[in-house]
Coordinates of C-alpha atoms in Angstrom, one line a residue:
Chain A
M266 CA 58.1 142.9 149.0
F267 CA 58.5 145.0 145.8
R268 CA 57.1 143.6 142.6
F269 CA 57.4 145.7 139.5
R270 CA 54.4 144.8 137.5
P271 CA 54.2 146.2 133.9
D272 CA 51.2 148.2 135.0
T273 CA 53.1 150.0 137.8
V274 CA 56.0 150.8 135.5
L275 CA 53.8 152.1 132.8
H276 CA 51.8 154.1 135.3
W277 CA 54.9 155.9 136.6
T278 CA 56.5 156.3 133.2
L279 CA 53.4 158.0 131.8
R280 CA 52.9 160.1 134.9
S281 CA 56.4 161.5 134.6
C282 CA 55.9 162.1 130.9
G283 CA 52.8 164.1 131.7
L284 CA 54.5 166.1 134.4
F285 CA 57.4 166.9 132.1
T286 CA 55.1 168.2 129.5
V287 CA 53.3 170.5 132.0
A288 CA 56.7 171.6 133.3
V289 CA 57.9 172.6 129.8
V290 CA 54.8 174.8 129.3
L291 CA 55.2 176.4 132.7
M292 CA 59.0 177.0 132.0
I293 CA 58.1 178.7 128.8
L294 CA 55.7 181.0 130.5
G295 CA 58.2 181.6 133.3
F296 CA 60.9 182.4 130.9
L297 CA 58.7 184.8 128.9
L298 CA 57.8 186.6 132.1
L299 CA 61.4 186.7 133.3
E300 CA 62.6 188.2 130.0
S301 CA 59.8 190.8 129.7
L302 CA 59.5 191.8 133.3
P303 CA 62.4 194.4 133.3
T304 CA 60.9 196.1 130.3
L305 CA 57.4 196.0 131.8
Q306 CA 58.9 197.8 134.8
H307 CA 60.9 200.3 132.8
V308 CA 58.2 201.1 130.3
G309 CA 55.1 200.3 132.3
A310 CA 52.4 197.9 131.0
G311 CA 50.0 200.8 130.1
R312 CA 52.3 202.3 127.6
F313 CA 52.1 199.2 125.4
F314 CA 48.5 200.2 124.8
S315 CA 48.6 204.0 125.0
D316 CA 51.8 205.2 123.3
A317 CA 51.6 207.1 120.1
S318 CA 53.4 204.6 117.9
W319 CA 55.9 201.6 117.8
H320 CA 59.4 203.0 117.7
P321 CA 61.1 201.0 120.5
A322 CA 64.7 201.2 119.4
A323 CA 65.3 204.5 121.2
G324 CA 64.9 202.9 124.6
A325 CA 62.4 203.2 127.5
E326 CA 62.5 207.0 127.8
Q327 CA 62.4 208.3 124.2
G328 CA 60.9 205.2 122.5
T329 CA 57.3 204.4 121.9
F330 CA 55.8 201.0 122.5
N331 CA 52.2 200.8 121.2
L332 CA 51.3 197.2 120.4
V333 CA 47.6 197.7 119.7
P334 CA 47.8 198.1 115.9
M335 CA 49.7 194.8 115.8
I336 CA 47.2 193.0 118.0
V337 CA 44.4 194.4 115.8
A338 CA 46.3 193.2 112.7
T339 CA 46.8 189.7 114.1
L340 CA 43.1 189.4 115.0
L341 CA 42.0 190.8 111.6
T342 CA 44.2 188.6 109.4
T343 CA 43.3 185.6 111.5
L344 CA 39.5 186.3 111.4
G345 CA 39.6 187.0 107.7
A346 CA 41.6 183.9 107.0
V347 CA 39.1 181.7 109.0
L348 CA 36.1 183.3 107.3
V349 CA 37.5 182.5 103.9
A350 CA 39.0 179.1 104.7
A351 CA 36.3 177.6 106.9
P352 CA 33.5 177.3 104.3
L353 CA 35.9 176.3 101.6
G354 CA 37.6 173.6 103.8
I355 CA 34.3 172.2 105.2
G356 CA 32.7 172.3 101.7
S357 CA 35.6 170.5 100.1
A358 CA 35.6 167.8 102.8
L359 CA 31.8 167.3 102.3
F360 CA 32.4 166.9 98.6
A361 CA 35.2 164.4 99.1
H362 CA 33.2 162.3 101.6
F363 CA 29.7 162.4 100.3
Y364 CA 29.7 163.4 96.7
A365 CA 33.0 162.5 95.0
P366 CA 33.5 159.0 93.5
R367 CA 35.5 156.8 95.8
L368 CA 38.8 157.0 93.9
L369 CA 38.6 160.8 93.5
G370 CA 37.8 161.2 97.2
R371 CA 40.9 159.3 98.1
A372 CA 43.1 161.2 95.7
Y373 CA 41.7 164.4 97.1
G374 CA 42.7 163.4 100.6
K375 CA 46.2 162.8 99.5
I376 CA 46.4 166.1 97.8
I377 CA 45.1 168.0 100.8
E378 CA 47.7 166.2 103.0
L379 CA 50.4 167.3 100.6
L380 CA 49.1 170.9 100.8
A381 CA 49.3 170.8 104.6
G382 CA 52.9 169.6 104.4
I383 CA 54.3 172.5 102.3
P384 CA 56.5 174.7 104.6
S385 CA 55.0 178.2 105.2
V386 CA 58.0 180.0 103.8
V387 CA 57.2 178.5 100.4
Y388 CA 53.7 180.1 100.5
G389 CA 55.4 183.3 101.6
L390 CA 57.8 183.4 98.7
W391 CA 55.1 182.6 96.2
G392 CA 53.0 185.4 97.8
L393 CA 55.9 187.9 97.6
T394 CA 56.9 187.2 94.0
T395 CA 53.4 186.4 92.5
L396 CA 50.5 187.5 94.6
V397 CA 51.8 190.8 95.8
P398 CA 52.7 192.1 92.3
L399 CA 49.3 191.0 91.1
V400 CA 47.5 192.8 93.8
A401 CA 49.8 195.8 93.4
Q402 CA 48.6 196.3 89.8
W403 CA 45.1 196.6 91.1
Q404 CA 45.6 198.2 94.6
P405 CA 49.1 199.4 95.3
P406 CA 51.3 198.7 97.3
G407 CA 50.1 195.1 97.0
A408 CA 51.5 193.9 100.3
S409 CA 48.5 194.4 102.5
L410 CA 45.9 193.0 105.0
F411 CA 44.1 191.5 102.0
T412 CA 47.2 189.6 100.7
A413 CA 48.1 188.4 104.1
T414 CA 44.6 187.2 104.7
M415 CA 44.6 185.3 101.4
I416 CA 47.9 183.6 102.0
L417 CA 46.8 182.6 105.5
A418 CA 43.5 181.3 104.2
I419 CA 45.4 179.1 101.7
M420 CA 47.6 177.9 104.5
I421 CA 44.9 176.9 107.0
L422 CA 42.6 175.5 104.3
P423 CA 44.1 172.0 104.4
T424 CA 44.1 172.0 108.2
I425 CA 40.4 172.7 108.3
A426 CA 39.7 170.3 105.4
L427 CA 41.6 167.4 107.0
F428 CA 40.0 167.8 110.4
A429 CA 36.5 168.3 109.0
G430 CA 37.1 165.1 106.9
A431 CA 38.1 163.3 110.1
A432 CA 35.0 164.5 111.8
F433 CA 32.8 163.2 109.0
E434 CA 34.7 159.9 108.9
S435 CA 34.1 159.3 112.6
L436 CA 30.3 159.7 112.3
P437 CA 28.6 156.3 113.0
P438 CA 27.2 154.8 109.8
E439 CA 23.9 154.3 111.6
H440 CA 23.2 158.0 111.0
W441 CA 23.5 157.6 107.3
Q442 CA 21.5 154.4 107.4
A443 CA 18.7 155.9 109.5
A444 CA 18.5 158.9 107.1
E445 CA 18.4 156.6 104.2
A446 CA 15.7 154.5 105.8
L447 CA 13.7 157.7 106.3
G448 CA 14.0 158.4 102.6
L449 CA 16.0 161.6 103.0
S450 CA 17.8 163.0 100.0
R451 CA 21.6 163.3 100.0
G452 CA 21.5 167.1 100.4
R453 CA 18.9 166.9 103.2
T454 CA 21.0 164.2 105.0
V455 CA 24.1 166.4 104.8
I456 CA 22.3 169.5 106.1
S457 CA 20.1 167.9 108.7
V458 CA 22.1 164.9 109.9
V459 CA 25.8 165.1 109.0
L460 CA 26.5 168.7 109.8
P461 CA 24.7 168.8 113.1
A462 CA 26.2 165.5 114.2
A463 CA 29.8 166.6 113.2
R464 CA 29.4 170.1 114.7
S465 CA 31.9 169.8 117.5
G466 CA 34.4 168.2 115.2
L467 CA 34.0 171.0 112.7
F468 CA 34.4 173.5 115.6
T469 CA 37.7 171.9 116.5
A470 CA 38.8 172.0 112.9
I471 CA 38.2 175.7 112.8
I472 CA 39.9 176.4 116.1
L473 CA 42.9 174.4 114.9
G474 CA 43.0 176.5 111.7
T475 CA 42.7 179.7 113.8
G476 CA 45.7 178.5 115.9
R477 CA 47.8 178.0 112.9
A478 CA 46.8 181.4 111.5
V479 CA 47.7 183.2 114.8
G480 CA 51.1 181.6 115.0
E481 CA 52.1 181.9 111.3
T482 CA 55.1 184.1 110.9
M483 CA 57.3 183.9 107.8
A484 CA 54.6 183.9 105.1
V485 CA 52.8 186.8 106.7
L486 CA 56.1 188.7 107.2
M487 CA 56.7 188.5 103.4
V488 CA 53.3 189.6 102.2
A489 CA 51.7 191.9 104.9
G490 CA 53.8 195.0 104.2
N491 CA 54.7 195.2 107.9
V492 CA 53.8 198.9 108.5
V493 CA 52.7 199.3 112.1
Q494 CA 49.3 201.0 111.7
N495 CA 45.6 200.5 112.3
P496 CA 44.4 199.7 108.8
S497 CA 41.7 202.0 107.4
G498 CA 41.0 199.6 104.5
L499 CA 41.5 196.1 103.2
F500 CA 44.5 197.1 101.1
Q501 CA 46.5 198.8 103.8
P502 CA 49.8 197.2 104.9
V503 CA 49.8 195.8 108.4
R504 CA 52.2 194.1 110.8
T505 CA 51.2 191.1 112.9
I506 CA 52.8 190.3 116.3
T507 CA 54.6 187.3 115.1
A508 CA 56.1 189.2 112.1
N509 CA 57.1 191.9 114.5
I510 CA 59.1 189.5 116.6
A511 CA 60.7 187.9 113.5
L512 CA 61.6 191.2 111.9
E513 CA 63.2 192.9 114.9
M514 CA 64.5 190.2 117.3
A515 CA 67.8 189.7 115.6
Y516 CA 68.7 193.4 116.0
A517 CA 67.0 194.3 119.3
M518 CA 68.9 195.3 122.4
G519 CA 67.8 196.2 125.9
D520 CA 64.2 197.4 126.3
H521 CA 63.5 196.9 122.5
R522 CA 64.3 193.2 123.0
G523 CA 62.2 193.1 126.2
A524 CA 59.3 194.6 124.3
L525 CA 59.5 191.8 121.8
F526 CA 59.2 189.3 124.7
V527 CA 56.1 191.2 125.8
C528 CA 54.8 190.5 122.3
G529 CA 55.6 186.8 122.9
L530 CA 53.6 187.1 126.2
I531 CA 50.6 188.6 124.4
L532 CA 50.8 185.9 121.7
M533 CA 50.8 183.3 124.5
G534 CA 47.8 185.0 126.1
M535 CA 45.9 184.8 122.7
V536 CA 46.7 181.1 122.4
I537 CA 45.5 180.4 125.9
V538 CA 42.2 182.2 125.2
L539 CA 41.9 180.2 121.9
V540 CA 42.6 176.8 123.7
S541 CA 40.0 177.7 126.4
I542 CA 37.5 178.4 123.7
A543 CA 38.3 175.1 122.0
E544 CA 37.9 173.3 125.4
W545 CA 34.5 175.1 126.0
G546 CA 33.4 174.3 122.5
S547 CA 34.1 170.6 122.6
R548 CA 32.2 170.3 125.9
S549 CA 29.1 171.8 124.5
P550 CA 26.4 169.2 123.7
V551 CA 26.7 167.6 120.3
H552 CA 23.0 167.7 119.7
A553 CA 21.2 170.9 120.3
Chain B
M204 CA 9.4 147.8 101.0
I205 CA 10.4 148.5 104.6
P206 CA 7.7 148.0 107.1
V207 CA 6.7 150.9 109.2
A208 CA 7.5 149.1 112.4
E209 CA 11.1 148.6 111.2
V210 CA 11.5 152.3 110.6
A211 CA 10.1 153.1 114.0
R212 CA 12.6 150.6 115.6
L213 CA 15.5 152.2 113.7
W214 CA 14.3 155.6 114.9
T215 CA 14.2 154.6 118.6
M216 CA 17.6 153.0 118.2
R217 CA 19.0 156.3 117.0
Q218 CA 19.2 157.9 120.4
P219 CA 21.4 155.5 122.3
I220 CA 23.7 155.1 119.3
Q221 CA 24.1 158.8 119.1
T222 CA 24.9 159.1 122.8
L223 CA 27.6 156.5 122.3
A224 CA 28.9 158.3 119.3
S225 CA 28.9 161.6 121.0
T226 CA 31.0 160.1 123.9
A227 CA 33.5 158.8 121.4
T228 CA 33.5 162.2 119.6
A229 CA 34.0 164.0 122.9
R230 CA 37.1 161.8 123.7
R231 CA 38.5 162.4 120.3
Q232 CA 37.9 166.1 120.7
H233 CA 40.0 166.2 123.8
V234 CA 42.9 164.6 122.0
Q235 CA 42.5 167.0 119.1
T236 CA 42.4 170.0 121.5
L237 CA 45.7 168.8 122.9
A238 CA 47.1 168.5 119.4
S239 CA 45.9 172.0 118.6
S240 CA 47.7 173.4 121.7
A241 CA 50.9 171.8 120.6
T242 CA 50.6 173.3 117.1
V243 CA 49.8 176.9 118.3
W244 CA 52.5 176.8 120.9
R245 CA 55.1 176.0 118.2
Q246 CA 55.7 179.6 117.4
P247 CA 56.5 181.0 120.9
I248 CA 58.6 177.9 121.5
Q249 CA 60.7 178.7 118.4
T250 CA 61.2 182.2 119.7
L251 CA 62.1 180.9 123.0
A252 CA 64.4 178.2 121.6
S253 CA 66.4 180.9 119.9
S254 CA 66.7 182.9 123.1
A255 CA 67.5 179.8 125.0
T256 CA 70.3 179.1 122.5
A257 CA 71.5 182.7 122.9
M258 CA 71.5 182.2 126.7
S259 CA 73.4 178.9 126.6
L260 CA 75.9 180.5 124.1
L261 CA 76.3 183.3 126.6
L262 CA 77.0 180.7 129.3
V263 CA 79.5 179.0 127.1
L264 CA 81.1 182.4 126.4
L265 CA 81.4 183.1 130.1
L266 CA 83.0 179.7 130.7
A267 CA 85.3 180.2 127.7
G268 CA 86.2 183.6 129.2
C269 CA 87.1 182.0 132.5
G270 CA 89.2 179.4 130.7
S271 CA 91.2 181.9 128.7
Q272 CA 92.2 183.6 131.9
T273 CA 93.8 180.5 133.2
S274 CA 95.4 179.1 130.1
S275 CA 98.1 181.2 128.4
E276 CA 96.7 180.9 124.8
S277 CA 93.0 180.3 123.9
T278 CA 92.3 178.2 120.8
T279 CA 88.9 179.9 120.2
V280 CA 88.4 183.4 118.8
V281 CA 84.9 184.7 119.6
L282 CA 83.3 187.4 117.3
T283 CA 79.9 188.9 117.9
G284 CA 77.9 191.7 116.4
S285 CA 76.6 193.1 113.1
S286 CA 74.6 190.6 111.1
T287 CA 75.9 192.3 107.9
V288 CA 79.5 191.5 108.8
A289 CA 78.8 188.1 110.4
P290 CA 78.5 186.0 107.1
L291 CA 81.7 187.6 105.8
M292 CA 83.6 186.9 109.0
S293 CA 82.3 183.3 109.0
E294 CA 83.8 182.8 105.6
I295 CA 87.1 184.5 106.6
G296 CA 87.0 182.5 109.8
K297 CA 86.8 179.2 107.8
R298 CA 89.9 180.2 105.8
F299 CA 91.7 181.2 109.0
E300 CA 90.9 177.8 110.6
Q301 CA 92.4 176.1 107.5
T302 CA 95.7 177.9 107.9
H303 CA 95.8 177.6 111.7
P304 CA 95.0 174.0 112.7
G305 CA 93.3 173.5 116.0
V306 CA 91.9 177.0 116.1
R307 CA 88.2 177.7 116.1
V308 CA 86.6 180.9 115.0
D309 CA 83.2 181.4 116.6
V310 CA 81.0 184.0 114.8
Q311 CA 77.7 185.1 116.2
S312 CA 75.4 187.9 114.9
G313 CA 73.1 190.0 116.9
G314 CA 73.7 193.6 115.6
S315 CA 76.4 196.2 115.8
S316 CA 75.3 197.3 119.3
R317 CA 75.8 193.7 120.5
G318 CA 79.3 193.7 119.1
V319 CA 80.2 196.9 121.0
A320 CA 78.5 195.7 124.2
D321 CA 80.1 192.2 124.1
V322 CA 83.6 193.6 123.6
R323 CA 83.1 196.1 126.5
R324 CA 81.9 193.3 128.8
G325 CA 84.7 191.0 127.6
L326 CA 82.3 188.4 126.3
A327 CA 83.8 188.6 122.8
D328 CA 87.4 188.9 121.6
I329 CA 86.4 191.0 118.6
G330 CA 83.2 192.9 117.9
M331 CA 81.7 193.3 114.4
V332 CA 80.3 196.8 113.8
S333 CA 78.9 197.9 110.4
R334 CA 79.3 201.6 111.0
A335 CA 81.8 204.1 112.3
L336 CA 82.3 204.2 116.1
K337 CA 80.1 206.7 117.9
A338 CA 81.4 209.5 120.2
D339 CA 80.7 207.5 123.3
E340 CA 82.5 204.4 122.0
Q341 CA 85.9 206.0 121.8
E342 CA 87.4 203.5 124.3
L343 CA 87.3 201.0 121.5
H344 CA 89.6 200.7 118.5
A345 CA 88.2 199.9 115.1
V346 CA 89.9 198.3 112.1
T347 CA 88.1 198.6 108.8
I348 CA 88.1 195.4 106.7
A349 CA 85.7 196.4 103.9
R350 CA 83.0 198.9 102.9
D351 CA 79.4 198.5 102.1
G352 CA 77.3 201.0 100.1
I353 CA 73.6 201.6 100.3
G354 CA 71.9 202.5 97.0
M355 CA 68.4 203.7 96.2
I356 CA 66.6 201.2 93.9
V357 CA 63.6 201.5 91.7
H358 CA 61.9 199.2 89.2
R359 CA 63.7 198.9 85.8
D360 CA 60.7 200.3 83.9
N361 CA 60.5 203.4 86.1
P362 CA 61.5 206.3 83.8
V363 CA 62.9 208.4 86.6
A364 CA 66.7 208.6 86.1
V365 CA 67.8 210.9 88.9
L366 CA 66.4 212.0 92.3
T367 CA 67.9 214.8 94.4
D368 CA 68.5 214.2 98.1
A369 CA 65.6 216.7 98.8
Q370 CA 63.3 214.7 96.5
I371 CA 64.1 211.5 98.2
V372 CA 63.4 213.1 101.6
D373 CA 60.1 214.4 100.3
I374 CA 59.2 210.9 99.0
F375 CA 60.1 209.2 102.2
T376 CA 58.2 211.7 104.4
G377 CA 55.1 211.6 102.3
Q378 CA 55.4 215.2 100.9
V379 CA 55.6 213.7 97.4
Q380 CA 53.1 210.8 96.8
N381 CA 53.0 210.5 93.0
W382 CA 55.9 209.8 90.6
N383 CA 54.7 212.6 88.2
E384 CA 55.8 215.2 90.8
V385 CA 59.4 214.1 90.3
G386 CA 59.3 213.6 86.6
G387 CA 57.9 210.1 86.4
N388 CA 54.6 208.5 85.3
D389 CA 51.3 209.3 87.0
A390 CA 51.4 206.5 89.7
P391 CA 51.3 206.5 93.5
I392 CA 54.8 205.9 95.0
T393 CA 55.3 202.8 97.1
V394 CA 57.9 203.6 99.8
V395 CA 59.9 200.6 101.0
N396 CA 61.5 201.1 104.4
K397 CA 63.7 198.9 106.6
A398 CA 62.6 197.5 110.0
E399 CA 63.5 199.3 113.2
G400 CA 66.9 198.5 114.6
R401 CA 68.5 197.5 111.2
S402 CA 71.9 199.2 110.7
T403 CA 71.0 199.9 107.0
L404 CA 68.0 202.0 108.3
E405 CA 70.2 203.8 110.8
L406 CA 72.7 204.8 108.0
F407 CA 69.9 205.8 105.6
L408 CA 68.2 208.0 108.2
Q409 CA 71.6 209.5 109.3
H410 CA 72.5 210.4 105.7
F411 CA 69.2 212.1 104.9
E412 CA 68.9 213.6 108.4
L413 CA 65.5 211.9 108.8
D414 CA 63.7 210.7 111.9
N415 CA 62.2 207.3 111.4
Q416 CA 58.9 208.5 113.0
A417 CA 58.6 210.9 110.0
V418 CA 59.0 208.2 107.4
Q419 CA 55.7 207.3 105.7
A420 CA 56.4 203.7 104.6
D421 CA 54.1 201.6 102.5
V422 CA 56.1 198.4 103.0
V423 CA 58.6 197.5 105.8
I424 CA 61.1 194.8 104.9
G425 CA 63.7 192.7 106.7
D426 CA 66.7 191.7 104.7
N427 CA 68.1 193.1 101.4
E428 CA 66.7 190.2 99.3
Q429 CA 63.2 190.9 100.5
G430 CA 63.7 194.5 99.5
V431 CA 64.9 193.6 96.0
K432 CA 62.0 191.2 95.5
T433 CA 59.5 193.8 96.7
V434 CA 60.8 196.5 94.3
A435 CA 61.1 194.0 91.4
G436 CA 57.5 193.1 91.9
N437 CA 56.2 196.6 92.0
P438 CA 56.9 199.1 89.2
H439 CA 56.1 202.1 91.4
A440 CA 58.2 201.2 94.4
I441 CA 61.4 202.8 95.7
G442 CA 63.6 201.4 98.4
Y443 CA 67.2 201.2 99.5
V444 CA 69.4 198.1 99.8
S445 CA 73.1 197.1 100.0
I446 CA 74.7 198.1 96.7
G447 CA 76.6 194.7 96.4
T448 CA 73.3 192.8 96.5
A449 CA 71.5 195.3 94.1
E450 CA 74.4 195.2 91.6
Y451 CA 74.5 191.4 91.6
D452 CA 70.7 191.0 91.2
A453 CA 70.4 193.7 88.5
A454 CA 73.2 191.9 86.6
A455 CA 71.4 188.6 87.0
G456 CA 68.3 190.1 85.3
V457 CA 66.2 191.1 88.2
P458 CA 64.2 194.1 87.0
I459 CA 65.6 196.7 89.4
R460 CA 67.8 199.8 88.8
L461 CA 70.2 201.6 91.1
L462 CA 69.7 205.4 91.2
P463 CA 72.8 207.7 91.4
L464 CA 73.1 209.7 94.7
G465 CA 74.4 213.3 94.8
G466 CA 75.4 213.0 91.2
V467 CA 77.5 209.9 91.8
E468 CA 76.6 206.6 90.2
A469 CA 75.8 203.9 92.7
S470 CA 78.4 201.2 91.9
I471 CA 80.8 199.0 93.8
A472 CA 83.7 200.9 92.1
N473 CA 82.5 204.3 93.5
V474 CA 82.0 202.8 97.0
Q475 CA 85.6 201.5 96.8
N476 CA 87.1 204.8 95.8
G477 CA 85.1 206.6 98.5
S478 CA 83.2 208.9 96.2
F479 CA 79.8 207.4 96.8
P480 CA 78.1 209.4 99.6
L481 CA 76.0 206.7 101.3
S482 CA 78.5 204.0 102.4
R483 CA 79.7 202.6 105.6
P484 CA 82.8 200.9 106.9
L485 CA 82.6 197.3 108.1
N486 CA 84.7 197.3 111.3
L487 CA 86.3 194.8 113.6
V488 CA 86.5 196.5 117.1
F489 CA 88.4 195.6 120.2
R490 CA 89.6 197.4 123.3
E491 CA 91.7 200.5 122.9
Q492 CA 94.5 199.2 125.2
D493 CA 95.0 196.3 122.7
A494 CA 95.6 198.7 119.8
P495 CA 96.9 198.6 117.1
L496 CA 96.1 194.8 117.2
P497 CA 94.9 192.5 119.9
Q498 CA 97.3 189.9 121.2
G499 CA 97.5 186.3 120.0
L500 CA 95.0 184.7 117.7
A501 CA 92.5 187.6 117.7
G502 CA 95.2 189.9 116.4
A503 CA 96.2 187.4 113.8
L504 CA 92.6 187.0 112.6
V505 CA 92.2 190.8 112.2
E506 CA 95.4 191.0 110.2
F507 CA 94.3 188.0 108.1
A508 CA 90.8 189.6 107.5
R509 CA 92.3 192.7 105.9
S510 CA 95.0 191.0 104.0
P511 CA 94.8 191.3 100.2
A512 CA 94.3 187.5 100.1
M513 CA 90.8 188.0 101.5
H514 CA 89.7 190.5 98.8
A515 CA 88.2 187.8 96.7
T516 CA 86.2 186.5 99.7
I517 CA 84.9 190.0 100.4
K518 CA 83.8 190.4 96.8
E519 CA 82.0 187.0 96.9
Q520 CA 79.9 188.4 99.8
Y521 CA 79.0 191.5 97.7
F522 CA 81.1 193.9 99.8
V523 CA 83.8 196.2 98.7
P524 CA 87.5 195.6 99.6
L525 CA 89.3 198.6 100.9
S526 CA 91.9 199.1 98.1
P527 CA 92.2 197.1 94.9

């Protein structure tokens, strides 16, 4: 009657694993909503975007809850970090794969992997004790949008370099052979064959880096200055959403705490948008 | 020499090979996208995890509360509240456990307000509150176990030796933006403030009768150590941190200097004798009907915490014992 074949067992095991994963995500979303809903009702969703400032400790009536400067800061630091790290990461991966001698290329890979494994708080501490004082000599107070962007760029650089390297590695050797057969120079091959063919892999590398930059907390908390304001220049201190949660969660009560869960919800929304972009990007045709 | 026909053949082969390659790439992409989602979700998950822990702890607390009603003597003392007091009470709790076998002291931080709220709701045996009780908290009884002073710190190379209270208010509200206006070098002042909700901030604002909305901060920090590092790294910064931390770091060679306040030198000794104006009591609070001490183990722990035997432990945590 019943025969448990390995296929059936594996099928159901994997199916339940998949369901569990989805359930975890939905539970997180549900929990965030559950925690932030009372505050959203007390304060009103509109006030998170229209209030004069961010001073939530006084409660729903007297407090102010404007999250816009922090959303702006998160977007700016992320965008800046990606703009700095993407050319560097892709360029260094190109060097390691197509220009460096074999041994050097391999050593380079190991070093990048090492760089990716350093905990973020170490970057933060280095930033706080070395980079911030350095920038402060030039543009006080030192802890600023610029410093946070630099630290984030350093942190996402190995992510982008590793994934760009993987994209180059997965290119079929026929591309290279065909280019060589056509007598193309190395530079021409890289620009006309390798980069277009690896385009969607490079896109994913950048999106992965962006994801890391959006979610990064401790390092940014230590170097960004954490003043809630819309920056008027590159050297103004800013506070990102993740840093806001980390700074205030331990001391928050009532609607202040709820407002931090609203921050979590906004962060979740940003991530969903990012993943959607990644999904759309990887579906676009590889060859234009 | 490659014949032209061979090149042409290679060229026509290019298309199907690329199609295959693109399919493989697309599949790999999908896996990578999944991986990326996992990475970017890490952060909210951590936040959630901490809340989940808090919730499960709450549940445990509720269960523990039910248990203590049925059994005559509970073997766990639960303390919640001020994150300033929590590390000190953890240390004292460990000593207490050593002298009382089978007893567990459970210390959880979460802010002074949580300490008050948890004692009111019966979720904790003792609340930790790093300030004096407010007018609307008079149904609670507080026992002071130590004091903590808050001192203004500047960089060691800053020539400014004294600031009046009015000057400090002007600096923090942005009226004075350059050190040369208060007798220092010609340099812009970097104002270091604490994050919303911290009890150090509350005490600072209360002392200088400031509203946090009026403070024009250049840097906002979390804990004392971050404040010390920020000021040590910026010769033009001014901030305020726990005197115990500042005195220890300054003695260890960190380039910071404590400023006197109201003519009183900022030192542990002056906090101890009560002459330093910006200091706060570290309190253990419980319900008024249990005064002067709660029953059972909770009372024994309060007595233990303020016994002279604990003075060394208090000093180790950079706080100031009540009397020498």
